[in-house]
Amino acid sequence: MRSQTSCRVTASLVAAAMALAACGSSGGDGGTASPENTVDKGVQSGVNDALNSTTTAAAAVTTAAAVATTVAAKPASIADWNALATKERAAVVKRITDNKWGLSADGKTITGPEGFSIDVSKCPAGWNNTQGITDTDIKIGNTISQSGTLAIYGQIAKGISTHLDVINAAGGIKGADGKSRKITYIAKDDGYDAARTIPLVDELVDSEKVFSVITLGSPNTMKTYDKLNVGCVPQVLSMTGHPAWGDPVKHPWTTGQQMAYNTEAVLWGAFIEKRAAELKGADGKITVAALVMNNDFGAAYNFGFKAWLSQSPLKDQVVYVNETIEPTAPTITDPMTTLTAKKPSVFIAMTAGTSCTQSITEAAQNGLKASAKYLFQPSVCKGASFVGKDKVGGDGSASDAWWVVGGGLKDAASPIYDADPWVQSARAELTAAGVDWKKDQTTLTGSIWGWSIEQVMSIASALPGGPTRANLIVALRAIDMTPPFLLEGAKFNMNGNKDAYLIEASEFAKYDFTKQGFIQVGDLIELSGKSSNCIWDQAKATCT
């Protein structure tokens, strides 16, 4: 999951784009990642290619009209999008069957593209390849934060269930065995508390007997992915961008979906390098301030940014300061006041949920918005649910001119995409189900995950043997599709052991409060297949 910018930044950006995140708690302004753990040769080559072709350096703003033109270049209706998905799924199925990937005839090995392999003999005694599957049903479990300070992400479950209800009403998922199965989706609230996630995952697997599990949150996924992989239970489409999910060798049953957080951190660094002359103070220093969530999620951002800085030509010129907040913190006034006092040229919110909106309102009230040259929201708070007028209050101008490295996703709640056929369809599904997407805008993120679940389950079901855990994981490791929720040119693919990340694209975007949306600045940057896999070393808090 990587992306980049301009021409003069080549040397440091190449070095930085490879920065690999760490986990643990963050704080203060000390410590940088060791350079030997940050260079990704595959990304380095991809970055060079991207820098030679991108126009991001020109910072030409993509207008609403241009967005409409981009949308028009894609399928013109939801029927066209569905037809494209059917065609692309068939191509994935053909590739898998032609190569005879999947569970071997002796039941001992699962194979996939580019050397992907799982030794099934290491699965627990009694492992069931079809647990959660009946002749009529596919049971999927999800742990998600439906309470607490990150409860807004719980609305994703509404969007997922709504889309799956539509699929079920149309007959469900058709299998190679001639049977059609409906998806039973079970969401359990963990309050974004990893200690609660662990027993809930056990309950889903051992009591509910689900086929596969989806987990939301970096710490929540981190606390459960070892056990699920040992148990040979699919933990797919995880709702977190931690780079650790890119490990098809030691954690083959776990996959992510969104752009990696460490890539996002590198892009912040690239942005700063391009604008170094503008950002320097009278002392020649550039002060960058960050509000960091104190868990694996925030640390992935924090250490990724420090790793970029450790290899940047600006490393002796950038003063990096940060304040941490707990995920449960009700307010962020004190840390924001402290950061504002540092008079940063750049402020970055390395956080999620309620604190994203709070960072916008605090910055408007304490003078940071007026004094800092650039302010960034994290990709996980790109949507109107966090930055829109209804959230920040007043005329909505508090959000104006905030930036984001957006991860290639459309903000389906923004008026900018009113004419987009997929956005129209997703909104209509929610409205028909009695869900007010204008009030609960994160439900539209659930529509994204609902689409992904539909596609991977359809591919797995169409393979010989029908819906099995082996077929599901091979379907994901070989998927190559064009989702309607991504910006033009962003890819959605994996390729066995060679490419373990679904989305490796991003845009830079700037919020326009009069349009109530992030407006893309420059070209989309796409580095599909260029990222090295990440075998996460918990002790060293880095990829190896």
Coordinates of C-alpha atoms in Angstrom, one line a residue:
M1 CA 0.0 0.0 0.0
R2 CA 2.1 2.8 -1.2
S3 CA 1.8 6.1 -3.0
Q4 CA 3.9 9.2 -3.8
T5 CA 4.6 12.7 -5.0
S6 CA 6.9 15.0 -7.0
C7 CA 10.3 15.3 -8.5
R8 CA 12.8 16.8 -6.1
V9 CA 11.7 14.5 -3.3
T10 CA 12.9 11.4 -5.1
A11 CA 15.9 10.5 -3.0
S12 CA 14.3 10.8 0.4
L13 CA 10.9 9.6 -0.7
V14 CA 12.4 6.5 -2.1
A15 CA 14.1 5.9 1.2
A16 CA 11.0 6.8 3.1
A17 CA 8.4 5.0 1.2
M18 CA 9.7 1.8 2.5
A19 CA 9.3 2.9 6.1
L20 CA 7.8 0.0 8.1
A21 CA 5.5 0.7 11.1
A22 CA 5.9 -0.4 14.6
C23 CA 3.5 -1.2 17.4
G24 CA 3.4 -0.3 21.1
S25 CA 2.8 3.0 22.7
S26 CA 4.0 6.3 21.4
G27 CA 4.9 9.5 23.1
G28 CA 7.2 12.5 23.3
D29 CA 9.5 13.3 20.3
G30 CA 12.3 10.7 20.7
G31 CA 13.3 7.6 18.9
T32 CA 13.4 6.8 15.2
A33 CA 13.1 3.5 13.4
S34 CA 16.4 1.9 12.5
P35 CA 17.2 2.5 8.8
E36 CA 18.0 -1.2 8.1
N37 CA 14.4 -2.0 8.8
T38 CA 12.9 0.6 6.5
V39 CA 14.1 0.2 3.0
D40 CA 11.7 -1.7 0.7
K41 CA 13.4 -2.3 -2.7
G42 CA 10.2 -3.1 -4.4
V43 CA 8.6 0.1 -3.3
Q44 CA 11.7 2.0 -4.3
S45 CA 11.4 0.9 -7.9
G46 CA 7.7 1.6 -7.9
V47 CA 8.1 5.0 -6.4
N48 CA 10.7 6.0 -9.1
D49 CA 8.2 5.0 -11.8
A50 CA 5.4 6.9 -10.1
L51 CA 7.5 10.0 -9.6
N52 CA 8.4 10.0 -13.3
S53 CA 4.7 10.1 -14.3
T54 CA 2.8 11.9 -11.6
T55 CA 1.7 15.5 -11.8
T56 CA 1.1 15.7 -8.1
A57 CA 4.0 18.2 -7.8
A58 CA 2.0 20.7 -9.9
A59 CA -0.7 20.6 -7.1
A60 CA -3.4 21.1 -9.7
V61 CA -6.7 20.8 -7.9
T62 CA -9.2 18.3 -9.4
T63 CA -12.4 20.2 -9.7
A64 CA -15.9 18.9 -9.1
A65 CA -16.4 18.9 -12.9
A66 CA -13.3 16.8 -13.3
V67 CA -14.6 14.3 -10.7
A68 CA -17.8 14.0 -12.6
T69 CA -15.8 13.4 -15.8
T70 CA -13.8 10.7 -14.1
V71 CA -17.0 9.0 -12.8
A72 CA -18.5 9.1 -16.3
A73 CA -15.5 7.3 -17.7
K74 CA -16.4 4.3 -15.5
P75 CA -19.4 2.1 -15.9
A76 CA -22.4 4.3 -16.4
S77 CA -24.9 2.4 -14.2
I78 CA -24.9 0.0 -11.3
A79 CA -26.0 -2.7 -13.8
D80 CA -22.8 -2.0 -15.7
W81 CA -20.8 -2.2 -12.5
N82 CA -22.4 -5.5 -11.6
A83 CA -21.7 -6.9 -15.1
L84 CA -18.1 -5.9 -14.8
A85 CA -17.9 -7.6 -11.4
T86 CA -19.4 -10.8 -12.9
K87 CA -16.8 -10.7 -15.7
E88 CA -13.9 -10.1 -13.4
R89 CA -15.0 -12.8 -10.9
A90 CA -15.1 -15.3 -13.7
A91 CA -11.6 -14.4 -14.8
V92 CA -10.3 -15.0 -11.2
V93 CA -12.2 -18.3 -11.0
K94 CA -10.7 -19.4 -14.4
R95 CA -7.2 -18.4 -13.3
I96 CA -7.5 -20.5 -10.1
T97 CA -9.0 -23.5 -11.8
D98 CA -6.6 -23.4 -14.7
N99 CA -3.7 -23.5 -12.3
K100 CA -5.4 -26.1 -10.1
W101 CA -4.9 -24.0 -7.0
G102 CA -6.8 -24.8 -3.8
L103 CA -6.9 -27.8 -1.5
S104 CA -4.9 -30.7 -2.8
A105 CA -6.6 -34.0 -3.5
D106 CA -5.0 -35.6 -0.4
G107 CA -6.3 -32.7 1.7
K108 CA -2.8 -31.8 3.0
T109 CA -1.9 -28.6 1.2
I110 CA -3.6 -25.4 0.0
T111 CA -1.8 -23.7 -2.9
G112 CA -2.2 -20.4 -4.6
P113 CA -0.4 -17.9 -6.8
E114 CA 3.3 -17.1 -6.6
G115 CA 4.2 -19.9 -4.2
F116 CA 1.4 -19.3 -1.8
S117 CA 1.0 -22.5 0.3
I118 CA -0.6 -23.6 3.6
D119 CA 0.3 -26.9 5.2
V120 CA -3.1 -28.1 6.3
S121 CA -1.5 -30.9 8.3
K122 CA -0.6 -28.2 10.9
C123 CA -4.2 -27.2 11.4
P124 CA -5.8 -28.4 14.6
A125 CA -7.2 -31.9 14.9
G126 CA -10.8 -31.8 13.8
W127 CA -10.3 -28.7 11.7
N128 CA -13.4 -28.2 9.5
N129 CA -12.9 -26.8 6.1
T130 CA -16.6 -26.0 5.8
Q131 CA -17.5 -24.9 9.3
G132 CA -20.2 -22.3 9.1
I133 CA -21.4 -23.6 5.7
T134 CA -24.7 -25.4 5.2
D135 CA -26.7 -26.1 2.0
T136 CA -28.5 -22.8 2.5
D137 CA -26.2 -20.6 4.7
I138 CA -22.8 -19.0 5.1
K139 CA -22.1 -17.7 8.6
I140 CA -19.7 -14.7 8.9
G141 CA -18.7 -13.1 12.2
N142 CA -17.4 -9.5 12.9
T143 CA -16.1 -7.9 16.0
I144 CA -16.6 -4.1 15.8
S145 CA -16.8 -1.1 18.0
Q146 CA -20.5 -0.3 18.5
S147 CA -19.9 1.6 21.8
G148 CA -17.3 3.9 23.3
T149 CA -15.3 6.7 21.7
L150 CA -15.0 4.8 18.4
A151 CA -18.6 3.7 18.2
I152 CA -19.0 5.6 15.0
Y153 CA -17.2 2.7 13.2
G154 CA -20.0 0.4 14.5
Q155 CA -22.2 1.9 11.8
I156 CA -20.1 -0.1 9.3
A157 CA -22.0 -3.1 10.5
K158 CA -25.3 -1.6 9.4
G159 CA -24.0 -1.0 6.0
I160 CA -22.6 -4.5 5.7
S161 CA -25.8 -6.2 6.9
T162 CA -27.9 -4.0 4.6
H163 CA -25.9 -4.9 1.5
L164 CA -25.9 -8.6 2.4
D165 CA -29.7 -8.5 3.0
V166 CA -30.0 -7.2 -0.6
I167 CA -27.8 -10.1 -1.9
N168 CA -29.8 -12.6 0.2
A169 CA -33.1 -11.3 -1.1
A170 CA -31.9 -11.8 -4.7
G171 CA -31.2 -15.4 -4.0
G172 CA -27.8 -15.3 -2.2
I173 CA -24.4 -16.6 -3.3
K174 CA -24.5 -19.2 -6.0
G175 CA -22.1 -22.1 -5.7
A176 CA -20.4 -24.5 -8.1
D177 CA -22.4 -27.3 -6.4
G178 CA -25.6 -25.7 -7.8
K179 CA -26.8 -24.5 -4.4
S180 CA -27.5 -20.9 -3.4
R181 CA -26.6 -19.8 0.1
K182 CA -27.6 -16.7 2.0
I183 CA -25.1 -15.0 4.2
T184 CA -25.8 -14.8 8.0
Y185 CA -23.8 -11.9 9.3
I186 CA -23.1 -11.7 13.1
A187 CA -21.7 -8.4 14.5
K188 CA -20.5 -8.3 18.1
D189 CA -19.6 -5.1 20.0
D190 CA -16.0 -5.1 21.5
G191 CA -16.0 -1.3 22.2
Y192 CA -12.6 -1.2 20.4
D193 CA -11.2 -3.0 23.5
A194 CA -8.8 -5.8 22.4
A195 CA -9.4 -7.5 25.8
R196 CA -13.0 -7.8 24.8
T197 CA -12.3 -8.8 21.2
I198 CA -10.4 -12.0 22.3
P199 CA -13.4 -13.8 24.0
L200 CA -15.8 -12.5 21.3
V201 CA -13.7 -14.0 18.6
D202 CA -13.6 -17.3 20.6
E203 CA -17.4 -17.1 20.9
L204 CA -17.8 -16.6 17.2
V205 CA -15.5 -19.5 16.2
D206 CA -16.3 -22.0 18.9
S207 CA -20.0 -21.3 19.8
E208 CA -21.4 -19.6 16.7
K209 CA -19.3 -21.8 14.5
V210 CA -18.7 -19.1 11.9
F211 CA -17.0 -19.7 8.6
S212 CA -14.8 -16.7 8.7
V213 CA -14.1 -13.7 11.0
I214 CA -13.6 -9.9 10.3
T215 CA -12.0 -7.8 13.0
L216 CA -12.0 -4.0 13.3
G217 CA -9.0 -2.3 14.8
S218 CA -5.2 -2.8 14.8
P219 CA -4.8 -3.8 18.5
N220 CA -7.9 -6.0 18.2
T221 CA -6.7 -7.8 15.1
M222 CA -3.1 -8.1 16.5
K223 CA -4.4 -9.8 19.6
T224 CA -6.3 -12.4 17.7
Y225 CA -4.5 -13.1 14.5
D226 CA -1.9 -15.6 15.9
K227 CA -4.7 -17.8 17.4
L228 CA -6.9 -17.6 14.3
N229 CA -3.9 -18.5 12.0
V230 CA -3.0 -21.4 14.2
G231 CA -6.6 -22.5 14.1
C232 CA -6.7 -22.1 10.3
V233 CA -9.7 -19.8 10.5
P234 CA -10.0 -17.1 7.8
Q235 CA -9.6 -13.6 9.2
V236 CA -10.2 -11.7 6.0
L237 CA -10.8 -8.1 5.0
S238 CA -9.7 -6.9 8.4
M239 CA -10.8 -3.3 9.1
T240 CA -7.4 -1.9 9.8
G241 CA -4.4 -0.7 7.7
H242 CA -1.6 -2.1 9.9
P243 CA 1.2 -3.4 7.6
A244 CA 1.3 -6.7 9.6
W245 CA -1.6 -8.1 7.7
G246 CA 0.7 -8.4 4.6
D247 CA 2.1 -11.7 5.8
P248 CA 1.0 -14.5 3.5
V249 CA 3.7 -16.9 4.8
K250 CA 3.4 -16.9 8.6
H251 CA -0.2 -15.5 8.8
P252 CA -1.7 -16.8 5.5
W253 CA -5.3 -16.7 6.9
T254 CA -5.3 -13.0 7.7
T255 CA -5.7 -10.2 5.1
G256 CA -6.5 -6.5 5.3
Q257 CA -8.2 -4.3 2.8
Q258 CA -7.2 -0.7 3.1
M259 CA -4.0 1.2 2.5
A260 CA -1.3 0.6 5.0
Y261 CA -0.8 3.2 7.7
N262 CA 3.0 3.3 7.3
T263 CA 2.6 4.2 3.7
E264 CA 0.3 7.1 4.7
A265 CA 3.0 8.3 7.1
V266 CA 5.5 8.3 4.3
L267 CA 3.2 10.3 2.1
W268 CA 3.0 12.9 4.9
G269 CA 6.7 13.1 4.8
A270 CA 6.8 13.4 1.0
F271 CA 4.4 16.3 1.3
I272 CA 6.6 18.0 3.8
E273 CA 9.8 17.6 1.7
K274 CA 8.2 19.1 -1.3
R275 CA 7.2 22.2 0.7
A276 CA 10.3 22.4 2.9
A277 CA 11.2 26.0 1.9
E278 CA 7.7 27.2 2.7
L279 CA 7.5 25.4 6.1
K280 CA 10.8 26.6 7.6
G281 CA 10.7 29.1 10.4
A282 CA 13.2 31.9 11.0
D283 CA 15.5 29.4 12.7
G284 CA 15.5 27.2 9.6
K285 CA 13.6 24.4 11.4
I286 CA 10.3 22.8 10.4
T287 CA 8.1 21.9 13.4
V288 CA 5.7 19.0 12.8
A289 CA 3.2 18.2 15.6
A290 CA 1.1 15.0 15.8
L291 CA -1.7 13.8 18.0
V292 CA -1.1 10.1 18.4
M293 CA -3.5 7.4 19.6
N294 CA -1.7 5.3 22.2
N295 CA -2.1 1.8 20.8
D296 CA -0.9 -0.3 17.8
F297 CA -2.8 1.8 15.4
G298 CA -1.4 5.1 16.4
A299 CA 2.1 3.6 16.8
A300 CA 2.0 2.4 13.2
Y301 CA 1.6 6.0 12.1
N302 CA 4.1 7.4 14.6
F303 CA 6.9 5.0 14.0
G304 CA 6.3 5.1 10.2
F305 CA 6.7 8.9 10.3
K306 CA 9.8 8.6 12.5
A307 CA 11.2 6.0 10.0
W308 CA 10.7 8.4 7.2
L309 CA 12.3 11.2 9.1
S310 CA 15.4 9.1 10.0
Q311 CA 16.2 8.8 6.3
S312 CA 15.1 12.1 5.0
P313 CA 17.5 15.0 4.0
L314 CA 15.4 17.0 6.3
K315 CA 16.1 14.9 9.4
D316 CA 18.2 17.6 11.0
Q317 CA 15.8 20.4 10.1
V318 CA 12.5 18.8 11.2
V319 CA 11.5 19.1 14.9
Y320 CA 8.9 16.3 15.4
V321 CA 6.8 16.6 18.6
N322 CA 3.8 14.5 19.5
E323 CA 1.2 14.0 22.3
T324 CA -0.6 10.7 22.9
I325 CA -4.2 10.2 23.8
E326 CA -5.9 7.0 25.0
P327 CA -8.6 5.6 22.7
T328 CA -11.1 6.2 25.6
A329 CA -10.2 9.8 26.1
P330 CA -13.4 11.9 26.3
T331 CA -11.6 15.1 25.3
I332 CA -8.3 16.2 23.7
T333 CA -8.1 19.8 24.8
D334 CA -5.0 19.5 26.9
P335 CA -2.8 17.7 24.3
M336 CA -4.0 19.9 21.5
T337 CA -3.2 23.0 23.6
T338 CA 0.3 21.6 24.2
L339 CA 0.9 20.9 20.6
T340 CA -0.4 24.3 19.5
A341 CA 2.1 26.0 21.9
K342 CA 4.9 24.4 19.8
K343 CA 3.8 26.6 16.8
P344 CA 4.0 23.8 14.3
S345 CA 4.0 24.4 10.6
V346 CA 2.3 21.0 10.0
F347 CA -0.2 19.2 12.3
I348 CA -1.1 15.6 11.7
A349 CA -3.9 13.7 13.5
M350 CA -2.7 10.2 13.9
T351 CA -5.9 9.1 15.6
A352 CA -9.4 7.9 14.9
G353 CA -13.1 8.2 15.8
T354 CA -14.4 11.1 17.9
S355 CA -10.9 12.6 18.4
C356 CA -10.7 13.3 14.6
T357 CA -13.6 15.6 14.8
Q358 CA -12.3 17.0 18.1
S359 CA -9.0 17.8 16.5
I360 CA -10.7 19.9 13.9
T361 CA -12.8 21.9 16.4
E362 CA -10.0 22.3 18.9
A363 CA -7.6 23.6 16.1
A364 CA -10.3 26.1 15.1
Q365 CA -10.8 27.3 18.7
N366 CA -7.2 27.4 20.0
G367 CA -5.6 29.1 17.0
L368 CA -3.8 26.1 15.5
K369 CA -5.8 26.3 12.3
A370 CA -4.9 29.9 11.7
S371 CA -1.2 29.4 12.6
A372 CA -0.3 26.1 11.0
K373 CA 0.3 26.1 7.3
Y374 CA -1.0 22.5 6.8
L375 CA -3.2 20.3 8.8
F376 CA -3.9 16.6 8.1
Q377 CA -6.7 14.2 9.0
P378 CA -5.9 10.5 8.9
S379 CA -7.3 8.3 6.1
V380 CA -9.6 6.6 8.6
C381 CA -11.4 9.9 9.2
K382 CA -11.7 11.0 5.6
G383 CA -15.4 10.8 5.5
A384 CA -18.2 13.3 6.1
S385 CA -18.9 11.4 9.3
F386 CA -15.9 13.1 10.8
V387 CA -15.3 16.4 8.9
G388 CA -18.7 17.3 7.6
K389 CA -20.8 20.4 8.7
D390 CA -23.1 18.3 10.9
K391 CA -20.1 17.1 12.9
V392 CA -17.9 20.2 13.3
G393 CA -20.9 22.6 13.6
G394 CA -21.5 26.1 12.5
D395 CA -21.1 26.8 8.8
G396 CA -18.6 23.9 8.6
S397 CA -15.7 26.1 7.9
A398 CA -13.6 24.6 10.7
S399 CA -12.8 21.7 8.3
D400 CA -11.9 23.9 5.4
A401 CA -8.4 23.4 4.0
W402 CA -7.6 20.3 6.0
W403 CA -5.7 17.7 4.0
V404 CA -5.8 14.0 3.8
V405 CA -3.9 11.1 2.3
G406 CA -7.2 9.4 1.5
G407 CA -6.3 5.8 0.5
G408 CA -8.1 5.9 -2.8
L409 CA -11.6 5.6 -1.5
K410 CA -14.6 7.7 -2.5
D411 CA -16.4 9.5 0.3
A412 CA -19.8 8.2 -0.6
A413 CA -21.5 10.7 1.8
S414 CA -20.1 13.7 0.1
P415 CA -22.2 15.7 -2.4
I416 CA -19.2 15.5 -4.8
Y417 CA -20.3 12.0 -5.6
D418 CA -24.0 12.5 -5.9
A419 CA -24.0 11.5 -9.6
D420 CA -21.8 8.4 -9.1
P421 CA -23.9 5.2 -9.9
W422 CA -22.5 3.1 -7.1
V423 CA -22.8 5.8 -4.5
Q424 CA -26.5 6.3 -5.6
S425 CA -27.1 2.5 -5.3
A426 CA -25.4 2.2 -1.9
R427 CA -27.4 5.2 -0.6
A428 CA -30.6 3.7 -2.0
E429 CA -30.0 0.3 -0.4
L430 CA -29.6 2.0 3.0
T431 CA -32.6 4.2 2.6
A432 CA -34.8 1.3 1.5
A433 CA -33.7 -0.5 4.7
G434 CA -34.7 2.4 6.8
V435 CA -31.2 3.5 7.5
D436 CA -30.6 7.3 7.4
W437 CA -27.2 7.4 5.7
K438 CA -27.1 11.2 6.0
K439 CA -27.3 10.8 9.8
D440 CA -25.2 7.7 10.0
Q441 CA -22.7 8.3 7.2
T442 CA -20.3 5.6 8.2
T443 CA -22.9 3.1 7.1
L444 CA -21.7 3.8 3.6
T445 CA -18.3 2.5 4.6
G446 CA -20.1 -0.7 5.4
S447 CA -21.4 -0.8 1.9
I448 CA -17.8 -1.0 0.8
W449 CA -17.1 -4.0 3.0
G450 CA -20.4 -5.5 1.9
W451 CA -19.3 -5.4 -1.7
S452 CA -16.0 -7.0 -0.9
I453 CA -17.6 -9.8 1.1
E454 CA -20.0 -10.4 -1.8
Q455 CA -17.2 -10.7 -4.3
V456 CA -14.8 -13.0 -2.4
M457 CA -17.6 -15.3 -1.3
S458 CA -18.9 -15.5 -4.9
I459 CA -15.5 -16.4 -6.2
A460 CA -14.9 -19.0 -3.4
S461 CA -18.3 -20.5 -4.0
A462 CA -17.8 -20.8 -7.8
L463 CA -14.6 -22.8 -7.3
P464 CA -14.6 -26.6 -7.4
G465 CA -15.8 -27.8 -4.0
G466 CA -17.9 -24.7 -3.5
P467 CA -17.6 -22.4 -0.4
T468 CA -14.7 -23.8 1.7
R469 CA -12.2 -22.0 3.9
A470 CA -9.5 -23.1 1.5
N471 CA -11.3 -21.7 -1.5
L472 CA -12.0 -18.5 0.4
I473 CA -8.4 -17.8 1.1
V474 CA -7.2 -18.7 -2.4
A475 CA -9.9 -16.5 -3.9
L476 CA -8.5 -13.6 -1.9
R477 CA -4.9 -14.3 -2.7
A478 CA -5.7 -14.4 -6.4
I479 CA -8.4 -11.6 -6.6
D480 CA -8.0 -8.9 -9.2
M481 CA -11.1 -6.6 -9.6
T482 CA -12.2 -3.0 -10.2
P483 CA -14.4 -1.9 -7.2
P484 CA -16.9 0.8 -7.8
F485 CA -15.9 2.5 -4.5
L486 CA -12.3 3.3 -5.5
L487 CA -11.1 6.4 -7.4
E488 CA -10.3 6.0 -11.0
G489 CA -7.1 4.0 -11.5
A490 CA -6.9 2.4 -8.0
K491 CA -6.4 -1.3 -8.1
F492 CA -7.9 -4.0 -5.8
N493 CA -5.8 -7.1 -6.1
M494 CA -3.5 -9.6 -4.4
N495 CA -1.1 -12.1 -5.9
G496 CA -0.2 -14.9 -3.5
N497 CA 3.2 -14.6 -1.8
K498 CA 4.2 -11.8 -4.2
D499 CA 1.6 -9.2 -3.3
A500 CA -0.3 -9.4 0.0
Y501 CA -2.1 -6.0 0.0
L502 CA -5.4 -5.3 -1.6
I503 CA -5.2 -1.5 -2.0
E504 CA -1.9 0.2 -2.6
A505 CA -3.1 3.5 -4.0
S506 CA -3.8 7.0 -2.6
E507 CA -4.6 10.5 -3.4
F508 CA -3.8 13.8 -1.7
A509 CA -6.9 15.8 -1.1
K510 CA -8.0 19.1 0.4
Y511 CA -11.3 19.7 2.1
D512 CA -13.6 22.3 0.6
F513 CA -16.3 23.2 3.1
T514 CA -18.5 24.9 0.4
K515 CA -18.6 21.6 -1.5
Q516 CA -18.6 19.5 1.7
G517 CA -16.0 17.2 0.4
F518 CA -12.3 16.4 -0.1
I519 CA -11.1 17.6 -3.5
Q520 CA -8.3 15.6 -5.0
V521 CA -5.0 17.4 -5.6
G522 CA -2.9 16.0 -8.4
D523 CA -2.8 12.5 -9.7
L524 CA -3.8 9.3 -8.0
I525 CA -0.6 7.3 -7.1
E526 CA -0.8 3.6 -7.6
L527 CA 1.9 1.1 -6.6
S528 CA 0.1 -2.2 -6.8
G529 CA 2.4 -5.1 -6.2
K530 CA 5.4 -3.0 -5.3
S531 CA 5.2 -3.4 -1.5
S532 CA 7.3 -6.0 0.2
N533 CA 5.4 -8.4 2.5
C534 CA 5.6 -7.8 6.2
I535 CA 6.5 -10.6 8.7
W536 CA 5.8 -8.7 11.9
D537 CA 8.3 -8.9 14.7
Q538 CA 6.4 -8.0 17.8
A539 CA 9.5 -7.8 20.0
K540 CA 11.3 -5.4 17.6
A541 CA 8.1 -3.7 16.6
T542 CA 8.9 -3.8 12.9
C543 CA 8.5 -5.8 9.7
T544 CA 11.3 -8.2 8.8

